[in-house]
Amino acid sequence: MADNGKRDIIICEDVKKWFGDFQALRGISTRVYEQEVVVIIGPSGSGKSTWIRCINRLEVHQEGRIIVDGIELTSDVRNIEQIRSEVGMVFQQFNLFPHLTVMQNITLAQTWVRKRTKAEAEEKAMALLERVGIPEQAHKFPGQLSGGQQQRVAIARSLAMDPKIMLFDEPTSALDPEMIKEVLDVMKELAQSGMTMLVVTHEMGFAREVADRVIFMDQGQIVEEGTPEHFFTNPQHDRTKLFLSQIL
Amino acid sequence: MTQSRIDATQTRPPLWRNVTFLKWATQIGVLVGLVVLAWILISTALRNLEAQGLSLDWDFLTDPVGIRLGEGIFTQPASGLEAFATAIVNMLRVTASGIIAATILGVLVGISRLSSNWLLSRSATAFVETIRNIPLLIQIVFWFFLMTLFFPTLEVDASGPAPGWLIVSRKGVSIPWLFPTEVFWQWFVFVAGGAWAARRVYRRRIELLEETGRETHPGRWALGTFVLIAGLGWFAHPIAGALGWLFALVAAVIAAIPDFAFQLLFAAVSIWLGARWIRRFLDSRRTPAGLARLTDDDYFRMGLAGVLGLAGAAVFVAIPQITSLITDVAHFVFAFLDQKFDFLRTGVPLRLGRPEVVVPGRFPQIGDTGMTMTPNFFGLWVGVTLYTAAFIAEIVRGGILAVPKGQTEAGMALGLKRSQVLRMIILPQAFRIILPPMGNQYLNLAKNTSLGIAIAYAELVQVGQTLFNQTGDTIQVFLIWMAFYLTVSLVLSSIVNWYNRRVKLVER
């Protein structure tokens, strides 16, 4: 239980990970409560992406424990599948399926994983496309959309699975400046609707405005964490101050 | 000052600096150059042939020939035409079966090379590296000798020849086979109709599945429909014999209409095709706002299409032989089909043939009652199949690797199983990358069958060479060779291109 009485939905205990000889995560321990919006920042190579990719097992952690919604991530395939269907993920490169239409992108996993009928899945897809503001693109292919539109489809595709948690891995880093806003707006709306979100980003404005907590990582460790006010106005750690002075 | 500068841009440049003129001049220049070059080459060749007393006549196609072919539809052809027909069928048999086998083997080996199973992936690598680094000719000869030297000798026991189920010998491998009988084509109408109906039923069940979400077993329904109709046809096929009347009618109509009517018809079709091409071209250049600006190239292409259409019409009118050739072939085809159908002609559509050993002279041979794979076919088929499979394996491996890793991750993150990700996300995308180079391999396989001459497989090159050794009509045979391989290659590549366009990813 967190201080505010909300349930912990993600628990990480001393998570470690190596790529060969290189240690990417040097013991991450933190808890995320339900409906919390956590923004993770840090220099490149600090292990931000690796950590959130561990949470839905796209990367395998070698030591420590990760418990998502009461289910521990082990090598048990059933646990992995169960967690993946509860956790949505949005990638830097969108990763839409280019051979399927926008509609098919959103309905594919609904029909195969959630076993919905085509009509149900399409109804859900249209509702989500309305929500992200591009219902008119439903029958186009991803290659015909702009970057910002593609990322919004990717968000809709994840939401279609009714996830309890959404992971965002630098969702705006591959976008032109004028498209960043349209994606951030969708994410803000999502945060206000009460979704639990872990967001790796370089958008400090978004962190300041939306985050409940900001985590600063460097060299595979959590260096400092706190509320946005604390973080941007009164950082404690030298490394944090240096990083903030370089990007702000 | 300003006024004079505007004037300067509006005056037309001299002809030698005018882009429009230069483009047209180049296009027409190239066209004229090509025509002149072709004319010079052909007329020189004809003049020299005449000077050496050689003629370009095609009598050898219809004259009797005294050659025997190792296998095929006519092993003792009555004419050059029959010899070529046999050779072409033999070549197509190797090509078609080789393409199917090489594709299956190549895809399996290609996926195996990416397997995390160490033994499997290393075996696949060893296969690819061995096969593709040995010249195909050597491999073909190797497989041929493998059968002719190391398979058991063909023997008959004292009780004399008797039909068996499987013969494995140096003279070939023979298995039982179902051969079509004279009523096969009547039954085939039902088989084709059943396949069509099964397709319809399959789609209908899929629609129902999507509408209601209930399991509707589309595969089982389709199979059931096919088996039902084909099975019904097994007994009801004499009814389909009535189609013979239709074919006879068409043949009679073709024979009854005078040739000059067909000449005019074909000329009209030629002009219509040219006009249609131009109309479609204009449509494709049209923007929602109206007709887009056409470039000089576009005018040239439309002009060329128009000229070709008119030229085609002129050729049909000026040279009646072309029209009579086409109508003769059409008449032959329908008359041929007419023979295959006869109302209420009964019988069993397929007949089981079991392999047997015969002793026509001193030595035993495999009879023609079973389906026999000769050492010649075996050598060529195994050779081209393995060789092409090795290259296809590399193409498949490259195609799968070329699909970005993010696609797999996105699929997994949505909760799809690994096999579902492979089937619905990776393979459909890899397939689009694989298709064009795969087409190249099919073309190579088709052309490589000409190496069959090394082991005396009766394909086009071997038969053609035998023919011109006898008749001396070298140039004609070379022309037939080139025309045939060109035709096969163009057909194959247009199939691949058509399919490639159909499955292409839609982008902006």
mmCIF file of C-alpha atoms in Angstrom, chain A residues 53 56 58 81 84 87 89 91 95-99 108-109 112-113 117-119 141 143-146 157 161, chain B residues 210-213 405-407 409-417 420 423-425 428-429 432 505-508:
data_model
loop_
_atom_site.group_PDB
_atom_site.id
_atom_site.type_symbol
_atom_site.label_atom_id
_atom_site.label_comp_id
_atom_site.label_asym_id
_atom_site.label_seq_id
_atom_site.Cartn_x
_atom_site.Cartn_y
_atom_site.Cartn_z
ATOM 1 C CA ARG A 53 10.996 -3.071 -21.264
ATOM 2 C CA ASN A 56 6.493 -6.488 -19.888
ATOM 3 C CA LEU A 58 10.602 -7.603 -23.743
ATOM 4 C CA GLU A 81 1.208 -13.752 -21.435
ATOM 5 C CA ARG A 84 1.523 -8.652 -21.458
ATOM 6 C CA VAL A 87 0.337 -3.921 -19.903
ATOM 7 C CA MET A 89 3.346 -0.435 -24.671
ATOM 8 C CA PHE A 91 7.344 2.530 -28.854
ATOM 9 C CA ASN A 95 5.923 -0.238 -34.741
ATOM 10 C CA LEU A 96 2.556 -0.301 -36.464
ATOM 11 C CA PHE A 97 2.069 -3.315 -38.721
ATOM 12 C CA PRO A 98 2.578 -1.806 -42.200
ATOM 13 C CA HIS A 99 0.756 -4.588 -44.060
ATOM 14 C CA LEU A 108 -5.830 -7.935 -34.588
ATOM 15 C CA ALA A 109 -4.891 -8.562 -30.953
ATOM 16 C CA TRP A 112 -6.809 -13.206 -31.163
ATOM 17 C CA VAL A 113 -5.973 -12.437 -27.536
ATOM 18 C CA THR A 117 -15.902 -10.779 -32.427
ATOM 19 C CA LYS A 118 -15.028 -8.631 -35.417
ATOM 20 C CA ALA A 119 -17.979 -6.316 -34.789
ATOM 21 C CA PHE A 141 -2.481 1.976 -44.160
ATOM 22 C CA GLY A 143 2.448 4.273 -44.465
ATOM 23 C CA GLN A 144 -0.176 6.840 -45.516
ATOM 24 C CA LEU A 145 -0.247 8.587 -42.131
ATOM 25 C CA SER A 146 1.997 11.238 -40.612
ATOM 26 C CA ARG A 157 -3.904 -0.143 -30.534
ATOM 27 C CA MET A 161 -6.590 -4.355 -25.049
ATOM 28 C CA GLU B 210 -16.925 -12.363 -38.564
ATOM 29 C CA GLU B 211 -20.536 -11.274 -38.264
ATOM 30 C CA THR B 212 -21.554 -13.557 -35.446
ATOM 31 C CA GLY B 213 -18.241 -14.465 -33.827
ATOM 32 C CA LYS B 405 12.699 -6.320 -34.595
ATOM 33 C CA GLY B 406 10.179 -3.749 -33.378
ATOM 34 C CA GLN B 407 7.440 -5.627 -35.255
ATOM 35 C CA GLU B 409 8.163 -6.626 -29.976
ATOM 36 C CA ALA B 410 4.946 -4.782 -30.806
ATOM 37 C CA GLY B 411 3.192 -8.089 -31.407
ATOM 38 C CA MET B 412 4.518 -9.642 -28.206
ATOM 39 C CA ALA B 413 3.639 -6.500 -26.219
ATOM 40 C CA LEU B 414 0.017 -6.903 -27.371
ATOM 41 C CA GLY B 415 -0.030 -10.377 -25.866
ATOM 42 C CA LEU B 416 0.136 -12.364 -29.116
ATOM 43 C CA LYS B 417 1.873 -15.733 -28.980
ATOM 44 C CA GLN B 420 0.911 -15.854 -34.009
ATOM 45 C CA ARG B 423 2.337 -16.107 -38.886
ATOM 46 C CA MET B 424 0.388 -12.844 -38.891
ATOM 47 C CA ILE B 425 3.079 -10.182 -38.641
ATOM 48 C CA PRO B 428 3.442 -11.543 -44.409
ATOM 49 C CA GLN B 429 6.042 -8.773 -44.358
ATOM 50 C CA ARG B 432 6.871 -9.088 -49.707
ATOM 51 C CA LEU B 505 2.552 -2.273 -49.087
ATOM 52 C CA VAL B 506 0.447 0.850 -49.460
ATOM 53 C CA GLU B 507 2.407 3.974 -48.790
ATOM 54 C CA ARG B 508 1.968 7.584 -49.577
#
